[in-house]
Coordinates of C-alpha atoms in Angstrom, one line a residue:
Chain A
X80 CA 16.6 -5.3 10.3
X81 CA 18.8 -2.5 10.0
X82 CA 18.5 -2.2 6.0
X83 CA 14.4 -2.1 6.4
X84 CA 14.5 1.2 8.9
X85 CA 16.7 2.6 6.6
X86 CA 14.4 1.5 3.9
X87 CA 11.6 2.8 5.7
X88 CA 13.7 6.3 6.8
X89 CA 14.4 6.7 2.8
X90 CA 11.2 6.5 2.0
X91 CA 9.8 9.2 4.3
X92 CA 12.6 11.3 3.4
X93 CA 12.2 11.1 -0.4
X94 CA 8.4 11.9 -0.1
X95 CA 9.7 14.9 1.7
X96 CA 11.8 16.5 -0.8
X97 CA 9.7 18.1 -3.0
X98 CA 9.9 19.7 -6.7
X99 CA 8.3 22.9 -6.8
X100 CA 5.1 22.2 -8.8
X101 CA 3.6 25.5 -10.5
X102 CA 0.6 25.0 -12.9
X103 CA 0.0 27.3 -15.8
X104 CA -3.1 26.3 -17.2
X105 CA -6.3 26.8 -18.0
X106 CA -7.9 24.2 -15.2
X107 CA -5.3 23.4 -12.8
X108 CA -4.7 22.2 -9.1
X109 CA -2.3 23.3 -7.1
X110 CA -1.4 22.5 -3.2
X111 CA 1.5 24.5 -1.6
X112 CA 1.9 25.6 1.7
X113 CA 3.1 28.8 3.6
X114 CA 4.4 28.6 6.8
X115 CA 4.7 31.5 9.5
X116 CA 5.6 31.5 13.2
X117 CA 4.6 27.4 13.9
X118 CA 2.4 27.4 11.6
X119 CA 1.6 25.5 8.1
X120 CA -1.5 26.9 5.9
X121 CA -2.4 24.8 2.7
X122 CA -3.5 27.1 -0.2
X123 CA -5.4 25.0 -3.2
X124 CA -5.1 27.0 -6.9
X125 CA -7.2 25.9 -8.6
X126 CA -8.8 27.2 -12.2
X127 CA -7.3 29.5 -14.8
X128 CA -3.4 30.4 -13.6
X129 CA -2.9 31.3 -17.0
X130 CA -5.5 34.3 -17.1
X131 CA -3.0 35.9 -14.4
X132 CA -5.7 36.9 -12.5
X133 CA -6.4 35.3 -9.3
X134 CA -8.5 36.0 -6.3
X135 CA -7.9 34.6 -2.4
X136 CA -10.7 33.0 -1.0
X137 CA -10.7 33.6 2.8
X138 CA -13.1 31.0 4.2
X139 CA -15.5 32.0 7.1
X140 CA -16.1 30.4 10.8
X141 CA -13.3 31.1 12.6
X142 CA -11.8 27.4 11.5
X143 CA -13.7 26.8 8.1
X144 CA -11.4 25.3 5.7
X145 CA -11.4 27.0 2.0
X146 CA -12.4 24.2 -0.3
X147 CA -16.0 24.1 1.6
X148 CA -15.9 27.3 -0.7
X149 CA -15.3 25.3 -3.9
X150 CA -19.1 25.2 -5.2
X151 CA -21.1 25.8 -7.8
X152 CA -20.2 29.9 -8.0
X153 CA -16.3 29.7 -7.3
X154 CA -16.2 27.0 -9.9
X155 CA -17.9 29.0 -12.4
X156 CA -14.9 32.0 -11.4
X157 CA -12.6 29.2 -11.7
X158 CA -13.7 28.8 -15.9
X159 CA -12.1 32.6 -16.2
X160 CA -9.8 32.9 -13.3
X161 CA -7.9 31.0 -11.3
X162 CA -8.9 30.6 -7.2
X163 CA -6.8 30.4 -4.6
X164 CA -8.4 28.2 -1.3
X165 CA -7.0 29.9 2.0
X166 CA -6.8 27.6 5.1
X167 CA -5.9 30.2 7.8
X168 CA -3.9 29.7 11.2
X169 CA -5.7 26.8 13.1
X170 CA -8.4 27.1 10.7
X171 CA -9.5 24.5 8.1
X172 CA -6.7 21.9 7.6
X173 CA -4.0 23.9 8.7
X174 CA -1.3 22.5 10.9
X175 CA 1.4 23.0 13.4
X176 CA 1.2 25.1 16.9
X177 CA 1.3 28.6 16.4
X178 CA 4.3 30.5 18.5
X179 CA 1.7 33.5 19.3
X180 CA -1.8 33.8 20.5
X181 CA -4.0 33.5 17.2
X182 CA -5.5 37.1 16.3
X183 CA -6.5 39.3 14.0
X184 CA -2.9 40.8 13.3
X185 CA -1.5 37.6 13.0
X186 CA -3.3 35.9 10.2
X187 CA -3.5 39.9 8.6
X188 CA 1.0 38.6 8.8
X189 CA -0.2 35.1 7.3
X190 CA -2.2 36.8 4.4
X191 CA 0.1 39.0 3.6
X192 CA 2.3 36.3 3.1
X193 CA 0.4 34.6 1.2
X194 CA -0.2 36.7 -1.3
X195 CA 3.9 37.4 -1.6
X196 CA 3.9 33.7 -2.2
X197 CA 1.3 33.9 -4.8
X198 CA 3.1 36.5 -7.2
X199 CA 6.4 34.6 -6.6
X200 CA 4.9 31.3 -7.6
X201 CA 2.8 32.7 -10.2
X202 CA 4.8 36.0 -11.1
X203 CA 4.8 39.3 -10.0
X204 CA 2.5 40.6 -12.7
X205 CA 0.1 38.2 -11.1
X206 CA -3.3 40.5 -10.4
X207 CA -4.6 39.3 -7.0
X208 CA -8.2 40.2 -5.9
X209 CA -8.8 39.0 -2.1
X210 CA -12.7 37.8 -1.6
X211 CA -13.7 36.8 2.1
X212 CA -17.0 35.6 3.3
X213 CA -18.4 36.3 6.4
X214 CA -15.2 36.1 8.9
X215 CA -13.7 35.9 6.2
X216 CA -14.7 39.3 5.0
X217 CA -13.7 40.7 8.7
X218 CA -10.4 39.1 7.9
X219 CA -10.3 41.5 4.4
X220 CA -11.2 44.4 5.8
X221 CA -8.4 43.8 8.6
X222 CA -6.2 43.4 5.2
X223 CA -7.0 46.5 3.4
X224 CA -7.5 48.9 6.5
X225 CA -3.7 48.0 7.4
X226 CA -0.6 50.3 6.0
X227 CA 0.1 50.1 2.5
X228 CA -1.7 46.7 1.9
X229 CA -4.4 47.6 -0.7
X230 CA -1.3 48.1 -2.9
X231 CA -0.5 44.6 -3.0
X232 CA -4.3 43.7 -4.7
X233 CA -6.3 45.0 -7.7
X234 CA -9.6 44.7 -5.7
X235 CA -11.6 43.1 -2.8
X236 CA -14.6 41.6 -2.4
X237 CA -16.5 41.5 0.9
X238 CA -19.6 38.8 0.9
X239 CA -22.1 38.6 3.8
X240 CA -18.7 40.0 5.5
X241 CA -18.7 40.7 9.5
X242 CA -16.3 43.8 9.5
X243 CA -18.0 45.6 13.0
X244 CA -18.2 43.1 15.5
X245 CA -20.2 44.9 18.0
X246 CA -23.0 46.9 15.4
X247 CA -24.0 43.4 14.1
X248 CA -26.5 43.1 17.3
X249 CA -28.3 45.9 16.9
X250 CA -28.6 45.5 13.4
X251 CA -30.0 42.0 13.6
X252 CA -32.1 43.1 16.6
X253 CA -33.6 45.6 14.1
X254 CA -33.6 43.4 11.1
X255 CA -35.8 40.5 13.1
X256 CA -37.8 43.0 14.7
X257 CA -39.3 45.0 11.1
X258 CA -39.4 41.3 9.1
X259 CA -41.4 39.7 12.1
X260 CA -43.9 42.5 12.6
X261 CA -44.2 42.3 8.8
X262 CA -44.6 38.3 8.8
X263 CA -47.3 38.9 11.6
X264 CA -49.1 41.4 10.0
X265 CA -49.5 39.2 6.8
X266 CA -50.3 36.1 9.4
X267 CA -47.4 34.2 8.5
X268 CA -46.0 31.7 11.4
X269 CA -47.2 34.0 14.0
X270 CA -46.5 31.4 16.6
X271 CA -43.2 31.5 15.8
X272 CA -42.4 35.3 15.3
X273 CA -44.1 36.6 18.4
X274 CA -41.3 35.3 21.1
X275 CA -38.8 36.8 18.8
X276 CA -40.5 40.2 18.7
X277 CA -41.0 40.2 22.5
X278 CA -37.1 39.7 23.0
X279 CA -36.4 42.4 20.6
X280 CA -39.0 45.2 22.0
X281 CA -37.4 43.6 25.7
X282 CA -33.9 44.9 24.2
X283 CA -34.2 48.1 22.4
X284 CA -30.8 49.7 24.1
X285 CA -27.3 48.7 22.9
X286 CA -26.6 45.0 23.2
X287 CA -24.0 43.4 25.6
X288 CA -21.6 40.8 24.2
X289 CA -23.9 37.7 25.3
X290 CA -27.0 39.4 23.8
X291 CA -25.1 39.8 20.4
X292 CA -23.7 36.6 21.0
X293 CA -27.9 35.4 21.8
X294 CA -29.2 36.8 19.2
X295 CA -26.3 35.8 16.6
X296 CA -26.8 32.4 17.4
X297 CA -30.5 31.9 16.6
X298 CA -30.7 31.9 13.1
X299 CA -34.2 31.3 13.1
X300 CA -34.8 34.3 10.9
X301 CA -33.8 33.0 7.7
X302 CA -35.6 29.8 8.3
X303 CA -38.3 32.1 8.7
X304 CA -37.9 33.5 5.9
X305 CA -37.4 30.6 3.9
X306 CA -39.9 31.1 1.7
X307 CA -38.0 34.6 0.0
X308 CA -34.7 32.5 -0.2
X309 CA -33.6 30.2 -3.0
X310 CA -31.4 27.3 -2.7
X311 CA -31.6 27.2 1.0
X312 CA -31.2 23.5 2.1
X313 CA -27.9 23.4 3.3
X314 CA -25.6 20.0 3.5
X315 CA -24.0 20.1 7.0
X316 CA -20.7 21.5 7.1
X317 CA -18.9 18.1 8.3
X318 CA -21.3 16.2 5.7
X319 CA -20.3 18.5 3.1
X320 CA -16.7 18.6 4.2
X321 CA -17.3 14.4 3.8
X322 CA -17.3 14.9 0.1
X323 CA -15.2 17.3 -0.2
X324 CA -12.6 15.1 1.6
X325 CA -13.2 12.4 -0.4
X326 CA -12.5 14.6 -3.7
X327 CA -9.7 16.6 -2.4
X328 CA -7.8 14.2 0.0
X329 CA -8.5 16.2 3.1
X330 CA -8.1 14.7 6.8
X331 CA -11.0 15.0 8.4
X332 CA -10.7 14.9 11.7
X333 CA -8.4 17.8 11.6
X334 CA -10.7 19.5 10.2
X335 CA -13.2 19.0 12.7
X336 CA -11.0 19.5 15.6
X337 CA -10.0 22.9 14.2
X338 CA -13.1 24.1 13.5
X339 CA -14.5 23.0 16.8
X340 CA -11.6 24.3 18.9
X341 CA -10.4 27.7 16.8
X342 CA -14.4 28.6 16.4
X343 CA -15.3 28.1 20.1
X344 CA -16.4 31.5 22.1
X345 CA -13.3 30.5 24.2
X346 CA -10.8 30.4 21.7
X347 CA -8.2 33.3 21.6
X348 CA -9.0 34.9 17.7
X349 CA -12.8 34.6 19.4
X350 CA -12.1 37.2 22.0
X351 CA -9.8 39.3 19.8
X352 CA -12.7 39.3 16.8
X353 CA -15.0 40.8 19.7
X354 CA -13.4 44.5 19.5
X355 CA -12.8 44.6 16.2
X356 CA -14.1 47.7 14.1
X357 CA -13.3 48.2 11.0
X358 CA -15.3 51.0 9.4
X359 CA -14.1 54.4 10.4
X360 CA -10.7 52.9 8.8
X361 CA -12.2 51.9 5.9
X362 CA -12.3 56.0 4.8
X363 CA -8.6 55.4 4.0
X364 CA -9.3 52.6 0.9
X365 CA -8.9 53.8 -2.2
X366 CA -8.6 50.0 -3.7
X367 CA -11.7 48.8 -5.9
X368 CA -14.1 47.3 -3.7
X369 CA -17.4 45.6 -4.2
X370 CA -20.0 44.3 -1.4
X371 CA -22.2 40.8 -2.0
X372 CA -24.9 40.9 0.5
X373 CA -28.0 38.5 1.4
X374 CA -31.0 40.3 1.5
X375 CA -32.1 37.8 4.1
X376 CA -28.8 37.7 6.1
X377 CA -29.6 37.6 9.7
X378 CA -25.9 37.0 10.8
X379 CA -24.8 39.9 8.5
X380 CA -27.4 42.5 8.3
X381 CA -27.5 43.8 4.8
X382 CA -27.4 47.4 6.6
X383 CA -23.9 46.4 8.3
X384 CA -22.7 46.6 4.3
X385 CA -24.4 49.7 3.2
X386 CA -22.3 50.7 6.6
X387 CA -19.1 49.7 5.2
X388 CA -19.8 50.7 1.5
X389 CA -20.4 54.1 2.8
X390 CA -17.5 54.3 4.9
X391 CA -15.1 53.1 1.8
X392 CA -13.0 55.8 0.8
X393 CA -13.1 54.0 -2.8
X394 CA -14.6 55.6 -6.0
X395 CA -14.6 52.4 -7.9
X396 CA -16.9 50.7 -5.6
X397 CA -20.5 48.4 -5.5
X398 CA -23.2 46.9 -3.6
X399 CA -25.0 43.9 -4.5
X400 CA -28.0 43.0 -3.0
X401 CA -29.0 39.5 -3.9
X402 CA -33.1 39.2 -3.1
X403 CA -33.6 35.7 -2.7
X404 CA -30.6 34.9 -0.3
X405 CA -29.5 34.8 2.9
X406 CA -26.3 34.7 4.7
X407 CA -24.8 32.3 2.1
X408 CA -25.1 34.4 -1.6
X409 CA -22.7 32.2 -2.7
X410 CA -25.0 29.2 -2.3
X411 CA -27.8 30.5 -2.5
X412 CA -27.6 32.8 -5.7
X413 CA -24.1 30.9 -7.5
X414 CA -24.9 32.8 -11.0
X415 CA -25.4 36.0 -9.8
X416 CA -22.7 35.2 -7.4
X417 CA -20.4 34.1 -10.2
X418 CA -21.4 37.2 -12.3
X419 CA -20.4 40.2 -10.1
X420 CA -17.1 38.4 -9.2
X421 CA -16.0 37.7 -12.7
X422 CA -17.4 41.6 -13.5
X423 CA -15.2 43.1 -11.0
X424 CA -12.4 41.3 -11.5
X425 CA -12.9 41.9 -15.1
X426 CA -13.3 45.7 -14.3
X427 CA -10.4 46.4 -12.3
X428 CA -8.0 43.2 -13.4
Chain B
X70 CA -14.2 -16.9 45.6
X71 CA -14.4 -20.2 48.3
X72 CA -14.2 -21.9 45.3
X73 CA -10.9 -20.2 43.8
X74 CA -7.9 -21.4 44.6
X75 CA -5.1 -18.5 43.3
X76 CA -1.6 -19.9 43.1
X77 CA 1.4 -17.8 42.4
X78 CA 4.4 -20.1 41.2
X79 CA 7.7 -19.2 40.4
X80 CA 9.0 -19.0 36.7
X81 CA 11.1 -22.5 36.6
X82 CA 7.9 -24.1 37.9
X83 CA 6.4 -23.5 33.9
X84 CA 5.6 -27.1 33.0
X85 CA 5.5 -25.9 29.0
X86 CA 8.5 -24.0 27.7
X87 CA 6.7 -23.9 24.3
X88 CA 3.9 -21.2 26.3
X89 CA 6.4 -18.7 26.5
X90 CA 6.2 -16.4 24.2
X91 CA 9.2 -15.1 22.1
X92 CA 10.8 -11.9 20.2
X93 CA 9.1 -11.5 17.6
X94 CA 9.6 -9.1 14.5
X95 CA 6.6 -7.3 13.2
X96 CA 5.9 -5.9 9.4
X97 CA 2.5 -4.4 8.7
X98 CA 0.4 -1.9 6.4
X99 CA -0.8 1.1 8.2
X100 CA -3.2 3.1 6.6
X101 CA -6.6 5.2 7.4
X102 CA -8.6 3.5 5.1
X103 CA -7.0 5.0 2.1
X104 CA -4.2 6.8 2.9
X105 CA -1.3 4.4 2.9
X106 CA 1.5 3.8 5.4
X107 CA 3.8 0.9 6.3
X108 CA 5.2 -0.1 10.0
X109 CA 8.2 -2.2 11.0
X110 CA 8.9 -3.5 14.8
X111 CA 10.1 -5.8 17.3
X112 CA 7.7 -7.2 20.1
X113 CA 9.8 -8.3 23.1
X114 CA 8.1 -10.6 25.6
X115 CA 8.2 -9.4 28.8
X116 CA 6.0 -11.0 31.3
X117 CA 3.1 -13.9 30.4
X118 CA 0.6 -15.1 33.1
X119 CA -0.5 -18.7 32.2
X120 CA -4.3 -19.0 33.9
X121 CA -4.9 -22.6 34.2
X122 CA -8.7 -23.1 34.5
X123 CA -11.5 -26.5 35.0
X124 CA -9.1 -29.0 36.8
X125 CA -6.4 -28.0 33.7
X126 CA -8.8 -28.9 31.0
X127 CA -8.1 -25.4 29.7
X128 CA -4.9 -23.1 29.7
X129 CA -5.7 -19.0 29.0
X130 CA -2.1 -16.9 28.1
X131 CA -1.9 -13.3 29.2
X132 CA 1.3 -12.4 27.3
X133 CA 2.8 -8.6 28.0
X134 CA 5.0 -7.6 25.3
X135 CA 7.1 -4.2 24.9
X136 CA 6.9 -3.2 21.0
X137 CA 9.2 -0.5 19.3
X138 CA 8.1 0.1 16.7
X139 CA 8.9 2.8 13.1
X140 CA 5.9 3.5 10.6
X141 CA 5.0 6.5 8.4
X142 CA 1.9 6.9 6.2
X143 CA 1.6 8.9 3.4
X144 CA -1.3 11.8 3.3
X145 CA -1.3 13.6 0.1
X146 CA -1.3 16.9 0.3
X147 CA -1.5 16.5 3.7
X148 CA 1.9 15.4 5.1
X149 CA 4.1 12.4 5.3
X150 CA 4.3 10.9 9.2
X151 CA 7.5 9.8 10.1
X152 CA 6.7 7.8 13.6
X153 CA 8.5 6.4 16.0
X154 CA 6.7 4.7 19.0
X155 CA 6.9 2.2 22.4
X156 CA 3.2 -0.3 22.3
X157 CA 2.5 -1.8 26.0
X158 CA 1.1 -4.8 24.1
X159 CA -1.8 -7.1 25.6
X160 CA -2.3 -10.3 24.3
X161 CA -4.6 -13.0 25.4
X162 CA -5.0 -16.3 23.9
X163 CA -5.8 -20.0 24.2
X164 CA -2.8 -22.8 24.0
X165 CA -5.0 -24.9 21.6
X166 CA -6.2 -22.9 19.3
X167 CA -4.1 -19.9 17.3
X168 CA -6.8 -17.1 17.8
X169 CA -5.8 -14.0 20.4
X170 CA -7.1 -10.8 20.9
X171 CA -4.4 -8.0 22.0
X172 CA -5.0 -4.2 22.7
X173 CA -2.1 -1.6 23.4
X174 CA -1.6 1.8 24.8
X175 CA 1.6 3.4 23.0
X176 CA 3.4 6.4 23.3
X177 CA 6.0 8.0 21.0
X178 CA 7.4 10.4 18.8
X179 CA 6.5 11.8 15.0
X180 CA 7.9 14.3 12.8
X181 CA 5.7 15.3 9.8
X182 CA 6.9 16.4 6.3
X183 CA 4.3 18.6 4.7
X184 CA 3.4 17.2 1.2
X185 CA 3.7 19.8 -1.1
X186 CA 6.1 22.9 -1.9
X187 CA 6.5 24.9 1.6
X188 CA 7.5 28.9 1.5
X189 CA 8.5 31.5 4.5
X190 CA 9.4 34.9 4.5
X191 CA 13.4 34.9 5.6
X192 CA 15.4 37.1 7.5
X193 CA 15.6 39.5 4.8
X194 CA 12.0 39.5 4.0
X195 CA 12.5 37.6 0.8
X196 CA 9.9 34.6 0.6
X197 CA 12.1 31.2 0.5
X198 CA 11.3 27.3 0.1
X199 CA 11.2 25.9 3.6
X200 CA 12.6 22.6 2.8
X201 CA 11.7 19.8 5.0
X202 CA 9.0 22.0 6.2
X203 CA 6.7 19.8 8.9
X204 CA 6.0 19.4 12.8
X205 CA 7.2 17.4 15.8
X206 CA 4.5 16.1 17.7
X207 CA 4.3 13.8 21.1
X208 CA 2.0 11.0 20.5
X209 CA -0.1 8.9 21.9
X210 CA -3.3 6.2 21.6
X211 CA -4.6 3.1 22.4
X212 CA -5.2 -0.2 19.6
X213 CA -7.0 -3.2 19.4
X214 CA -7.6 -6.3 17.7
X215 CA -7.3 -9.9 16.6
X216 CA -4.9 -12.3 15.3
X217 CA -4.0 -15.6 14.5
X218 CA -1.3 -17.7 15.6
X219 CA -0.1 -19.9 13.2
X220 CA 2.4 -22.0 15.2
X221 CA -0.2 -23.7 17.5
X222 CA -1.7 -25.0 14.7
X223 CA 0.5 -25.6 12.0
X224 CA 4.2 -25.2 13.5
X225 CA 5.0 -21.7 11.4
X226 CA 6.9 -19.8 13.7
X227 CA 4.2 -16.5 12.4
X228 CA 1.6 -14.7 13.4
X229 CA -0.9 -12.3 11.5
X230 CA -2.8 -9.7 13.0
X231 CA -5.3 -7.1 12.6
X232 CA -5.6 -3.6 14.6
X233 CA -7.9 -0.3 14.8
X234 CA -6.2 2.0 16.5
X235 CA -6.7 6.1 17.4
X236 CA -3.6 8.2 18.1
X237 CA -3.5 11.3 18.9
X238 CA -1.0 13.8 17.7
X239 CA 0.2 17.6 19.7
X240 CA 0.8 19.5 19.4
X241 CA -1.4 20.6 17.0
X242 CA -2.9 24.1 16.5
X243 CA -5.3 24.6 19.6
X244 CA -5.8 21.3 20.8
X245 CA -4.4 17.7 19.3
X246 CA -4.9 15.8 15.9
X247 CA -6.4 13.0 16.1
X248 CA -6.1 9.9 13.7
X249 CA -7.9 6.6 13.1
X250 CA -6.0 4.0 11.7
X251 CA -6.0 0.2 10.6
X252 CA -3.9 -2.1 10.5
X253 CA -2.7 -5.3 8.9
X254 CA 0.2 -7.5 9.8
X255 CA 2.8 -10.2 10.0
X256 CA 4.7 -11.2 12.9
X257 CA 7.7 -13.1 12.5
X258 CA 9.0 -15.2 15.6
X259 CA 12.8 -16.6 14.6
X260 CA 14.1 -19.8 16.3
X261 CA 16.6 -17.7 18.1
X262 CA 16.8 -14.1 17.6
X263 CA 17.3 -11.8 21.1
X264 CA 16.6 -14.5 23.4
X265 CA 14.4 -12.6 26.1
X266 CA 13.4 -14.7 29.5
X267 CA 10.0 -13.3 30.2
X268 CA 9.2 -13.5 33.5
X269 CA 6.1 -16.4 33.8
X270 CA 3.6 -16.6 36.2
X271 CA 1.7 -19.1 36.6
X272 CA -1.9 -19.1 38.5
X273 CA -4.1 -22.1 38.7
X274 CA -7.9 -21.3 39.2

């Protein structure tokens, strides 16, 4: 009896002990982790380590896990450069308890952090774009907007971003309001438009936090809109994830739980994301920056990027405006997608 | 319930010594699905309720057993699950036939051991390998099943089993970490091997 615990004790200890396993190659896939203050974040390479250039891909949500991101355009990036999947604090398939309240300044730590890790795996002379979409470009522009951080990258890359918390209301209050009198006008799904337009002529002051939170939650626009946007059936997230899990090994229901619990209104990071402006400080980056934006993005107002593009202090910057998509450009446009990432990276490697 | 007749005997009024149950040592593959994991234990009998029923034409066992139990499962590029756990095992089954049905609440201990290469930033600011990097969590969950008990049949002193269980693991980030599981097993009962004296109860209906 004795011998088969320690048999069995053995075992789990050996599987614990772990070679440090660095790819260089030209399609490779790595899995490391970097913990910080309770918590451990998987990070997936994967792609072309040996091009030395690599960008961060900082999933969206809160809790989204980064290999929902490996698709179609990323995998096209992945040909030329190599990826690196984040999983962020209680996000994704990340695990442990975190010692602190999760905010913005505390997964700003964990990226930082992760990039340190990157050049030491990789090497210092590692080039390192960072590429967020949607909270995940919030979670750049926390990145770039703090100390000398924009030092530490070549470049980032802000698609269908959320980096002004509060100006996204107005915007999409605006945004519904000039597409549905247009829809109307031409007599397309009338029916459908008119209660929209009435709440938005009901609201034409500043929104309060549950009217942002209101209108942010319909998403009826670009299902409106459906018709201007390409490649806009969507697999469910979890159905999706299904897949994904299947091809990558990933548990599931951590997943879900993380995404349910760290994306709920209720959720600490949730209440912190609230205040969070990012703009004015944006006059201070210098770094090579380039904006990917839906035309049709109803969550992300294409005029909450030209917002942020004008507030970046950058000379080497862009704005992309992809005309048949919505809030997901990666999904909905992958080439063009693919294209401006590789070209800025390219650029400013 | 006129026609019930509950009776309450003391434990040397057991007519059948070979109805109480004995210590047992368990061996079993734990997995979720795919992801593969192995568990060793001991199931000590600690209480069984023999239900005689229609004029003693039929005799039900309600056996109580307290299980220890160590397993771990492998998740790659997950973590490895070191676990260590207590089962407040339920078994019911015939005298004739070797079929039972069992479900258990547990409750117990696990430390994780990330599967891959882990790095932290040290004191100095330098990032470091965290080796042995992973998480303590309290567990808990509940299991269920069906097994076969080959020594009412065929005088092997085994039994083999099958379980579903969900455990629940925290903590873990903002809430728990849940995990479904299955699992397939042997039980081993030895002639004489930590001779328990379950308490026996025995209640005619």
């Amino acid at each position: 009896m004795k011998k088969i615990i320690f048999l069995a004790l053995g075992l789990a200890f050996m599987t614990a002990c772990h070679k440090e396993n660095i790819s260089i190659g030209t399609q490779v896939f790595d899995t490391f982790f970097v913990t910080n203050k309770g918590v451990s974040m998987p990070i997936h390479v994967s792609g072309n380590t040996a091009s030395k250039v690599i960008v961060l891909f900082i999933p969206g949500g809160p809790g989204g896990a980064g290999l929902i991101y490996k698709d179609k355009a990323m995998e096209t990036v992945e040909q030329k450069y190599a990826v690196a999947y984040i999983n962020q604090r209680e996000c994704g398939t990340s695990q442990g308890k975190s010692t602190e309240p999760n905010n913005m300044a505390l997964m700003t730590e964990d990226l930082e952090l992760t990039i340190a890790t990157i050049k030491k795996r990789y090497g210092q002379g590692m080039s390192v774009f960072i590429l967020g979409h949607s909270f995940g470009g919030m979670m750049v522009s926390a990145f770039v907007t703090k100390g000398d951080n924009q030092k530490m990258i070549k470049g980032w890359i802000d698609a269908d971003g959320i980096s002004e918390y509060q100006a996204i209301g107005n915007l999409t209050r605006d945004m519904y309001l000039k597409y549905g009198l247009e829809q109307t006008a031409l007599g397309k799904r009338v029916a459908e438009w008119k209660p929209i337009i009435e709440w938005c002529k009901a609201h034409p002051n500043n929104l309060t936090l549950e009217e942002i939170d209101y209108i942010n939650q319909q998403q009826d626009g670009e299902e409106l809109m459906s018709e201007y946007i390409v490649n806009n059936t969507y697999p469910s997230q979890f159905s999706y994830f299904f897949d994904l899990a299947k091809a990558f090994k990933l548990p599931i229901t951590a997943y879900g739980v993380n995404i349910l619990s760290t994306g709920g209104s209720n959720s600490s990071l949730s209440k912190d994301i609230e205040n969070k402006a990012y703009h004015a400080k944006l006059r201070n980056v210098s770094t090579p920056a380039l904006f990917l934006v839906g035309k049709y993005d109803f969550i992300c107002p294409p005029a909450l990027h030209q917002d942020a593009y004008d507030n970046t202090a950058s000379l080497k910057k862009k704005i992309v405006i992809f005309p048949k998509s919505g809030h997901q450009t990666y999904m909905n446009e992958p080439e063009l997608f693919a294209k401006e990432v590789i070209d800025f990276m390219t650029l400013y490697k | 319930m006129l026609l019930c007749s509950l009776c309450v005997q003391a434990q040397d009024q057991l007519t059948n010594p070979e109805f109480t149950p004995k210590t047992g040592l368990k061996a079993s593959y734990l997995g979720s699905i795919t992801y593969p994991g192995a568990k060793i234990g001991i199931e000590l009998p600690i209480l069984v309720k023999q239900m005689t029923k229609r004029n003693g034409s039929k005799i039900v066992l309600k056996e109580r057993y307290l299980t220890a139990n160590v397993g771990f499962y492998h998740h790659p590029d997950f973590h490895d699950n070191l676990m260590l756990n207590v089962e407040w095992q339920m078994r019911r089954q015939g005298t004739k036939r070797g079929w039972f049905g069992e479900w258990a609440p547990n409750i117990g201990y696990s430390r994780t051991f990330l599967d891959g290469t882990a790095y932290e930033k040290d004191a100095s600011g330098n990032i470091v390998q965290n080796k042995g990097a992973g998480h303590s969590m309290f567990m808990f969950g509940v299991s269920g099943g069906f097994g076969y008990d080959f020594s009412k049949t065929q005088n092997l002193p085994m039994k083999a089993f099958f379980k579903a269980s969900i455990t629940a693991f925290t903590p873990f980030n903002t809430f728990l970490y849940p995990r479904p599981s299955v699992e397939l097993g042997l039980v081993y009962v030895p002639h004489s091997f930590l001779k328990m004296k379950p308490k026996v109860v025995l209640i005619n209906k």
